[in-house]
mmCIF file of C-alpha atoms in Angstrom:
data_model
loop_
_atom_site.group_PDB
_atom_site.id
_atom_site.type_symbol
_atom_site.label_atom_id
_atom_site.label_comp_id
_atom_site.label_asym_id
_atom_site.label_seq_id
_atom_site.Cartn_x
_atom_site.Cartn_y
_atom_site.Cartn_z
ATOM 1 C CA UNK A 1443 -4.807 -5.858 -12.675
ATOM 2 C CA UNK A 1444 -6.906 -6.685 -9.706
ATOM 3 C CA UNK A 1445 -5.288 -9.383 -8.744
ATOM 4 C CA UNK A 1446 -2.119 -7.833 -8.362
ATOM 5 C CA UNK A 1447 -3.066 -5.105 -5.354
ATOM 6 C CA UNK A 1448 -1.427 -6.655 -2.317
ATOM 7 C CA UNK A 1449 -2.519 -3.710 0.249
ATOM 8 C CA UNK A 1450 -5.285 -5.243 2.983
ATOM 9 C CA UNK A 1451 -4.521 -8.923 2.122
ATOM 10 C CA UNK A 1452 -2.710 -11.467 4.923
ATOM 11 C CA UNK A 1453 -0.413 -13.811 4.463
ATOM 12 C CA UNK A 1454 -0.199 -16.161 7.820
ATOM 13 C CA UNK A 1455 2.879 -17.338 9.235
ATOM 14 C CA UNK A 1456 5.045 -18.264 12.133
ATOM 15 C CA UNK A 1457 8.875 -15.996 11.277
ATOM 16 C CA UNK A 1458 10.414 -13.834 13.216
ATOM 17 C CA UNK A 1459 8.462 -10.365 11.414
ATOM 18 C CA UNK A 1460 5.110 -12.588 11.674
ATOM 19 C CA UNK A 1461 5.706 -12.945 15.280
ATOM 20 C CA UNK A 1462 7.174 -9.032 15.580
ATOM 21 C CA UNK A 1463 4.237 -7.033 18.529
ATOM 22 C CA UNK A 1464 1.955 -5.000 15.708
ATOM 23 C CA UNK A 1465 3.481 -1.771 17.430
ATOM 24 C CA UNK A 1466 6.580 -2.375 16.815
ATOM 25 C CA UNK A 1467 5.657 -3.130 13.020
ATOM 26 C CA UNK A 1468 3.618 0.367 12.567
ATOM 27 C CA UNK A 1469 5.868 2.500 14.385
ATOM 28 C CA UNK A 1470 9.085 1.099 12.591
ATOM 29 C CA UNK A 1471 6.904 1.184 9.084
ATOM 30 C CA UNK A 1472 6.505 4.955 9.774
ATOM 31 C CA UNK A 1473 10.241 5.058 10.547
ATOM 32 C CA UNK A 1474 11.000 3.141 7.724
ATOM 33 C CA UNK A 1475 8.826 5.618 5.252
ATOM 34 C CA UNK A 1476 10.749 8.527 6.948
ATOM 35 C CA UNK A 1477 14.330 7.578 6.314
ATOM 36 C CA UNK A 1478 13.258 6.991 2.571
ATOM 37 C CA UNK A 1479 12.944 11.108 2.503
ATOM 38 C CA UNK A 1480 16.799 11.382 4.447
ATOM 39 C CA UNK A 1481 18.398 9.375 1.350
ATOM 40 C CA UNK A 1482 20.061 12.201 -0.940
ATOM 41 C CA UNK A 1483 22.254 9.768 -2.632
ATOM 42 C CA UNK A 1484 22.015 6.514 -4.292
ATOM 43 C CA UNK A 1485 24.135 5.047 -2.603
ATOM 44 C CA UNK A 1486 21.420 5.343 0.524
ATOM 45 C CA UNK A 1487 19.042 3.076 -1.495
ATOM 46 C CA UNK A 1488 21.866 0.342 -1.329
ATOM 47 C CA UNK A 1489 20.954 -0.087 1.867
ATOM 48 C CA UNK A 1490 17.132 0.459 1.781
ATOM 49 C CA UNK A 1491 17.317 -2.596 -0.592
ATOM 50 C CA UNK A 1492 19.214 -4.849 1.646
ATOM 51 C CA UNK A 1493 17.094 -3.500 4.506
ATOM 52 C CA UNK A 1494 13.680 -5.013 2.289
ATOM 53 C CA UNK A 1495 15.632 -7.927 1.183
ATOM 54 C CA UNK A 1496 16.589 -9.152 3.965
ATOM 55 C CA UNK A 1497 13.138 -8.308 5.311
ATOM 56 C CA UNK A 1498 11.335 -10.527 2.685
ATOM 57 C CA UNK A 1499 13.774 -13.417 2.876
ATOM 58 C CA UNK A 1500 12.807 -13.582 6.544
ATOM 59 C CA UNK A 1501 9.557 -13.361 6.589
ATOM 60 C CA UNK A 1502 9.776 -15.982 3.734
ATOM 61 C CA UNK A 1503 6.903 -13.763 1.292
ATOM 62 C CA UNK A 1504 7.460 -14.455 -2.175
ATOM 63 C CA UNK A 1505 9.304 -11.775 -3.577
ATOM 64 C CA UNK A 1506 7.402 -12.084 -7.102
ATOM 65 C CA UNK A 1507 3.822 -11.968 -4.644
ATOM 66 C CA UNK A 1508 5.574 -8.888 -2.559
ATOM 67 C CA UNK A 1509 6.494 -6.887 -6.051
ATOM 68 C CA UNK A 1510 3.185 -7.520 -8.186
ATOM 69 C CA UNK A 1511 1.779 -5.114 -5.865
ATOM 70 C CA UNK A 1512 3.487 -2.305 -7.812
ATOM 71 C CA UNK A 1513 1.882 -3.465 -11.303
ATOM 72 C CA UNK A 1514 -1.588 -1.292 -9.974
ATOM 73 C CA UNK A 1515 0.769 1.813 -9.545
ATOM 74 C CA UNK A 1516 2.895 1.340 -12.790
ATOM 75 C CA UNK A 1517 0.886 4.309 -14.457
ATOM 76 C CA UNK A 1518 1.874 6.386 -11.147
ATOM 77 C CA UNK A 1519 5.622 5.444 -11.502
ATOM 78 C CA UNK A 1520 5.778 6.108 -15.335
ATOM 79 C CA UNK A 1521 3.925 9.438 -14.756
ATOM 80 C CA UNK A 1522 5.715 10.170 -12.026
ATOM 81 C CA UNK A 1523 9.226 9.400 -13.786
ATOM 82 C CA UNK A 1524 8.640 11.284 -16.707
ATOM 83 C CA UNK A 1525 7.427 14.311 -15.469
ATOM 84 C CA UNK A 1526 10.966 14.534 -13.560
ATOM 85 C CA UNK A 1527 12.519 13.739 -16.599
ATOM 86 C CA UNK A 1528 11.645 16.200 -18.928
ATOM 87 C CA UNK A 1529 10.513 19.179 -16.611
ATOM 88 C CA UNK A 1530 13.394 19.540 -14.567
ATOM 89 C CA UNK A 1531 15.868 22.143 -14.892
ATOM 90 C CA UNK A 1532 19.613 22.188 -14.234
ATOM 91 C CA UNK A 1533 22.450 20.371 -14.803
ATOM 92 C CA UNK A 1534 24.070 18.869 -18.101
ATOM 93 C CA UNK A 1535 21.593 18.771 -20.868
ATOM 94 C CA UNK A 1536 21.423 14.826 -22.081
ATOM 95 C CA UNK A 1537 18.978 15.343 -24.704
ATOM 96 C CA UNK A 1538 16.228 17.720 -26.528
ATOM 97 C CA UNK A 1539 12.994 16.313 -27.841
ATOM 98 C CA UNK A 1540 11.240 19.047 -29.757
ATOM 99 C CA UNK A 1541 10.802 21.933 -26.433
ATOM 100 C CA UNK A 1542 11.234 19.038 -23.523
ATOM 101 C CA UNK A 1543 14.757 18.925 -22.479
ATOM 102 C CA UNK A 1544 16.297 16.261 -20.428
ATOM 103 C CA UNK A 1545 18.664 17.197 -18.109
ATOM 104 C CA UNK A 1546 21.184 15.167 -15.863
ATOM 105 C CA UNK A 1547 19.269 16.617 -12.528
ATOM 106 C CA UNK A 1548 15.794 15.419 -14.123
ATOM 107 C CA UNK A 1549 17.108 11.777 -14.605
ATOM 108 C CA UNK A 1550 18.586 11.956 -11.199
ATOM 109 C CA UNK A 1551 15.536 12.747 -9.815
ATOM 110 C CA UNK A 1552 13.544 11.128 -11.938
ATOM 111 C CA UNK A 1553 15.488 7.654 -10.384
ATOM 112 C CA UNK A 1554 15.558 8.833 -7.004
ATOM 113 C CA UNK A 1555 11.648 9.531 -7.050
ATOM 114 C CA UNK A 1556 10.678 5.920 -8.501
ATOM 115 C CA UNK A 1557 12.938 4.499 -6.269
ATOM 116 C CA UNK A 1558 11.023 6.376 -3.668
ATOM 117 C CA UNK A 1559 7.876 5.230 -4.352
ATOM 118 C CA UNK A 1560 8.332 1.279 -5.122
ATOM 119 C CA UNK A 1561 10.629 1.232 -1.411
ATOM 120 C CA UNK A 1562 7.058 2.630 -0.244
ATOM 121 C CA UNK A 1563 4.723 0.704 -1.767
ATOM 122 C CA UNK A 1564 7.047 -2.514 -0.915
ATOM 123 C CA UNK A 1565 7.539 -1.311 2.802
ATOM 124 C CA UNK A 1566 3.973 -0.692 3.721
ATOM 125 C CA UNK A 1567 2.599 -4.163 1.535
ATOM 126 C CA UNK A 1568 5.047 -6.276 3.931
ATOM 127 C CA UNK A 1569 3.406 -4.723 7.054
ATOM 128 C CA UNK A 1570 -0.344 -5.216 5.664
ATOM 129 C CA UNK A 1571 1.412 -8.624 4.517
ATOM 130 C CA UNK A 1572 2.589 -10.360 7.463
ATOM 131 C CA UNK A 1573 0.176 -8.746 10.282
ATOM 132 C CA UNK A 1574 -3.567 -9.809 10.594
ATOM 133 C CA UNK A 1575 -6.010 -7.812 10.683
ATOM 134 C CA UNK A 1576 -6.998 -8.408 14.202
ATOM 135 C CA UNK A 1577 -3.353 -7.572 15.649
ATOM 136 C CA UNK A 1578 -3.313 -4.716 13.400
ATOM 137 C CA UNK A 1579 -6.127 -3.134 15.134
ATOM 138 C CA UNK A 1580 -4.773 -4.071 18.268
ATOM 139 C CA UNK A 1581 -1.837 -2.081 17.382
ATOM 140 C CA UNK A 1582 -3.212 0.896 16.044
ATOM 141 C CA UNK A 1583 -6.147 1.037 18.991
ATOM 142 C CA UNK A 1584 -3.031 0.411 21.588
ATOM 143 C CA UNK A 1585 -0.837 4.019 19.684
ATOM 144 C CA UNK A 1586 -3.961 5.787 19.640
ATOM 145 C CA UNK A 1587 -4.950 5.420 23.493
ATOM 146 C CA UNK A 1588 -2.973 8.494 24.584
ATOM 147 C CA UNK A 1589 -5.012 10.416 22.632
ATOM 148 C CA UNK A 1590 -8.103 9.584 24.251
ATOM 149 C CA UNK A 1591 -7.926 12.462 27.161
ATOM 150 C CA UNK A 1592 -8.587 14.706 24.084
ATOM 151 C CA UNK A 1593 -11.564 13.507 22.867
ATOM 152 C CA UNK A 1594 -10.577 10.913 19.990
ATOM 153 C CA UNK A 1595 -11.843 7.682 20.089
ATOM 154 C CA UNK A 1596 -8.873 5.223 19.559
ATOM 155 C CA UNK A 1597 -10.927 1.730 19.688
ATOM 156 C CA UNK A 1598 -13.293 3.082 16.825
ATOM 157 C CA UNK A 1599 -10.472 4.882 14.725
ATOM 158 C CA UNK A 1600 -8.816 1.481 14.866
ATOM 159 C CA UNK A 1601 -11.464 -0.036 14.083
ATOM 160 C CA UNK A 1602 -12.822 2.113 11.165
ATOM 161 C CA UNK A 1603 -9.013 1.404 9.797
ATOM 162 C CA UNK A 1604 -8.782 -2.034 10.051
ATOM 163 C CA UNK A 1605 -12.527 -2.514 8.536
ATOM 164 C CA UNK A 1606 -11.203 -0.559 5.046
ATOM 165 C CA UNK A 1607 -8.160 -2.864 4.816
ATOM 166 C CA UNK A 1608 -9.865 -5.873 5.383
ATOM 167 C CA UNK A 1609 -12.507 -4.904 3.059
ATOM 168 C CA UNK A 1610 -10.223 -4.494 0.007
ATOM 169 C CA UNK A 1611 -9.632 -7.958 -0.978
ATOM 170 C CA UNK A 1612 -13.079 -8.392 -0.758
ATOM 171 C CA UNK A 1613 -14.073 -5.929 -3.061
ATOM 172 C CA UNK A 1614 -11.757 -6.442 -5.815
ATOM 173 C CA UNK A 1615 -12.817 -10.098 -5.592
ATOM 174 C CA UNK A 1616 -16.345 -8.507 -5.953
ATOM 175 C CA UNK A 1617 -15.021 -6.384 -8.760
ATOM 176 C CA UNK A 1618 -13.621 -9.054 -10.702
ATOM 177 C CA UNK A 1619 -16.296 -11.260 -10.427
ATOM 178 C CA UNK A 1620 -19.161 -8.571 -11.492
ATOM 179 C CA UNK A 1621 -16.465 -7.614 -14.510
ATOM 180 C CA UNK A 1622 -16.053 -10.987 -15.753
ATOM 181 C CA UNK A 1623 -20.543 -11.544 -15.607
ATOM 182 C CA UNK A 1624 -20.580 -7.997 -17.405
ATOM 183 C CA UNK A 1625 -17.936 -9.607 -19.839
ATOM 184 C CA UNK A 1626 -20.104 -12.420 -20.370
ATOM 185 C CA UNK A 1627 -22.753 -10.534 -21.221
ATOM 186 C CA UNK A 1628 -21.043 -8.613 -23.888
ATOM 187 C CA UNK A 1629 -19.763 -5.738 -22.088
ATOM 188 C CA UNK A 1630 -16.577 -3.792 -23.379
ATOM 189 C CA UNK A 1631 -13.815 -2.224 -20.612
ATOM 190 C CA UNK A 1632 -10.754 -2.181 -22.576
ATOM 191 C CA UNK A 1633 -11.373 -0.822 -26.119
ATOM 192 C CA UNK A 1634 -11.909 2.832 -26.938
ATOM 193 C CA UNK A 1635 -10.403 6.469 -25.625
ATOM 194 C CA UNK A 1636 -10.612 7.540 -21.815
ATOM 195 C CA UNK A 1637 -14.007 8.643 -21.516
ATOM 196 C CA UNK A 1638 -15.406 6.145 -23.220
ATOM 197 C CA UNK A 1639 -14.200 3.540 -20.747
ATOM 198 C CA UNK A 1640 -15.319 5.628 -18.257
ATOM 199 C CA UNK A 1641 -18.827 5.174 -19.144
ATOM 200 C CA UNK A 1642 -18.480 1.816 -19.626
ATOM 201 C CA UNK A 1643 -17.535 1.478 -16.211
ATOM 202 C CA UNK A 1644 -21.133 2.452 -14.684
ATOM 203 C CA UNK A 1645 -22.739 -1.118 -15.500
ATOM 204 C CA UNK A 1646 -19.516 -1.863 -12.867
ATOM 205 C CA UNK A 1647 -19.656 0.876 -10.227
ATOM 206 C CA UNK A 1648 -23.975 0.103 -9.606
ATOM 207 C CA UNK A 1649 -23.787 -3.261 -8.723
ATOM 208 C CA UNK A 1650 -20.384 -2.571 -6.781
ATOM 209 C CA UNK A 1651 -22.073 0.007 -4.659
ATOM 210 C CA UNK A 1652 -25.124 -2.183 -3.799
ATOM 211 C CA UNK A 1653 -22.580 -4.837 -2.761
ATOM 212 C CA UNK A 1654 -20.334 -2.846 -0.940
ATOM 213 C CA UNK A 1655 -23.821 -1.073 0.607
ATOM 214 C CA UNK A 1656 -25.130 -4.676 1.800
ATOM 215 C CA UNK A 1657 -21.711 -5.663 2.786
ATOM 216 C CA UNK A 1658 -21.408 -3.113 5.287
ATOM 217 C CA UNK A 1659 -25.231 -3.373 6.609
ATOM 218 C CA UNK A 1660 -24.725 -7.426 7.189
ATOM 219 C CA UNK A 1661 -21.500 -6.025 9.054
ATOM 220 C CA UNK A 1662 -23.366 -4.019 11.044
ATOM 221 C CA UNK A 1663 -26.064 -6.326 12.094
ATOM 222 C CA UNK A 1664 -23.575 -8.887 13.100
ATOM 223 C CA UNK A 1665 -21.623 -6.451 15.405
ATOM 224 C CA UNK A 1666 -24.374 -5.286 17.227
ATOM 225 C CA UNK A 1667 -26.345 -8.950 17.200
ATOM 226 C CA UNK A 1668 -22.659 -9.774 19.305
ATOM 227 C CA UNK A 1669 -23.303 -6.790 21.642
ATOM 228 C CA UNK A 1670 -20.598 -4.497 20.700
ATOM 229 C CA UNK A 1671 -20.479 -1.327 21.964
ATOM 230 C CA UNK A 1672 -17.137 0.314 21.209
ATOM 231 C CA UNK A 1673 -14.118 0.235 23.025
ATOM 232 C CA UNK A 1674 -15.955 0.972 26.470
ATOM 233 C CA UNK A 1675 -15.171 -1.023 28.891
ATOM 234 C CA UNK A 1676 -13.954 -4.056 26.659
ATOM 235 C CA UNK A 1677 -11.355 -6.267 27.287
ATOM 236 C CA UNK A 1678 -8.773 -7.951 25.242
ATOM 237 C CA UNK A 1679 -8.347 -11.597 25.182
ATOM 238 C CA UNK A 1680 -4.557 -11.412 23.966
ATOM 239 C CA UNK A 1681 -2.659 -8.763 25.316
ATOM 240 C CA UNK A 1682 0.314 -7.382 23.484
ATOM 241 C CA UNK A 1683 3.537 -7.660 25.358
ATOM 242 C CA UNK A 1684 7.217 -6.533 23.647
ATOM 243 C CA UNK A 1685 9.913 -9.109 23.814
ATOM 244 C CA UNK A 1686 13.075 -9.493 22.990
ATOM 245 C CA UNK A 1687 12.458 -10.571 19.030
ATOM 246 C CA UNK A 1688 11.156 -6.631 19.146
ATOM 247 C CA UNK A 1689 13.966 -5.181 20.868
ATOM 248 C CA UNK A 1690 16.106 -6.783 18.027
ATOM 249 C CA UNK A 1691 13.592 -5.217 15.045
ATOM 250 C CA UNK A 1692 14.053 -2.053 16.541
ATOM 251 C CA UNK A 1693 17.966 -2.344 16.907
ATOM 252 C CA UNK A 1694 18.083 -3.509 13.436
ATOM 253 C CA UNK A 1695 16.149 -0.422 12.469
ATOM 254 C CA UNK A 1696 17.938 2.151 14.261
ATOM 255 C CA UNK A 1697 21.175 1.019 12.754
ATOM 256 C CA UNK A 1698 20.140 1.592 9.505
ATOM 257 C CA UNK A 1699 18.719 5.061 10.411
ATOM 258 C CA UNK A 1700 22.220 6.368 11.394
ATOM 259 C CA UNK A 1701 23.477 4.582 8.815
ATOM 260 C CA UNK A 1702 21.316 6.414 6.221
ATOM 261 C CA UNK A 1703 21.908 10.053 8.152
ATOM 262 C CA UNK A 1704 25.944 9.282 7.868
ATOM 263 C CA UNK A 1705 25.532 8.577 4.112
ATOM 264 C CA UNK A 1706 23.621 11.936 4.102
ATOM 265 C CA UNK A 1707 25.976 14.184 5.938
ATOM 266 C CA UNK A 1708 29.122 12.096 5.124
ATOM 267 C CA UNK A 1709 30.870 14.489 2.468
ATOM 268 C CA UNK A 1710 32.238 11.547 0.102
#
């Protein structure tokens, strides 16, 4: 199961969405989760999945690697699905199951909320995916600038941000290797009820913590051993220019915006 979370992890490469200014990729990923909420009909998510295809096929990520990233949330989706299912009234009653009831609105909904959430999960792993870390904070540091002559420190928001993605890989490599020594020495994570493999999580969680602890102390000793002090004064040794590859994204993603907004307001 750990293996299969995508979020925080990089996946180098030279393609067009690789080479896409990391502004361009956050603000058209918030875009992107926006127009998923616009879609009233299925037919929207016809184009929402040519929109990711397409997507994926350029930036040439595996599409099995891209969609074992919603194995972690399949719990979420099933919960998620069924509660739709069988607690939502209206519409042509499909079936009875003691005092659920599934209705023709609760399946419809019940679709168009999974749908919802794997287009998210997928859109947000391909930005995480095909930006590193370092442009990402960039990007995010760059957005959050106007905000300074309030008070909010971009550079450090940025780089709190950036610091959590980065660190998730390496904790559920962590996890999985302090799992597999607690294995070894006869510990038990997958038989019993709920609670009980809660507790048998804690011989996981204490040594986690301690890593994650010293992980973050070594951090910090090797930022301030390099002098850094914030985004004060500090200077950039790439800076982030939009071209005409960006122009293009954002085109690309306007089109299908209107195109989803017609397919909302269109009355057939």
């Amino acid at each position: 199961m750990l293996k299969n979370i995508t979020i925080g992890q990089y996946i180098p490469g030279d393609t067009f969405i690789h080479r896409l200014d990391p502004r361009v990729k956050i603000i058209l990923s918030i875009i992107f989760i926006i127009s998923l909420f616009i879609i009233t009909k299925f037919s929207g998510y016809v184009f929402i999945s040519l929109f990711i295809l397409g997507s994926i096929y350029i930036s040439k990520i595996p599409l099995g690697y891209i969609f074992k990233g919603l194995k972690p949330i399949l719990v979420i989706l099933i919960l998620t699905v069924g509660l739709n299912i069988f607690f939502t009234p209206g519409g042509m009653l499909l079936a009875s199951i003691g005092p659920l009831k599934i209705t023709s609105n609760g399946v419809r909904l019940a679709l168009f909320m999974g749908l919802r959430l794997i287009f998210l999960i997928v859109g947000t792993s391909l930005l995480t995916l095909t930006t590193s870390p370092i442009a990402l904070t960039d990007g995010i540091e760059s957005l959050l600038n106007p905000f300074r002559r309030i008070g909010i420190p971009a550079h450090e928001l940025a780089m709190m941000m950036t610091i959590a993605l980065r660190f998730i890989p390496t904790l559920l490599e962590e996890t999985d290797k302090i799992m597999k020594a607690q294995i070894a020495r006869g510990a038990d994570f997958e038989s019993g009820n709920l609670m009980k493999r809660a507790k048998n999580l804690i011989p996981l969680l204490v040594p986690l913590f301690i890593s994650a602890f010293r992980r973050a102390d070594e951090l910090a000793v090797a930022m301030e051993a390099r002098c850094y002090r914030g985004g004060f004064n500090r200077t950039k040794l790439k800076q982030l220019k939009v071209s005409i590859i960006d122009y293009i994204a954002i085109l690309v993603t306007s089109i299908l915006v209107m195109i989803l907004i017609w397919n909302r307001f269109w009355p057939w």
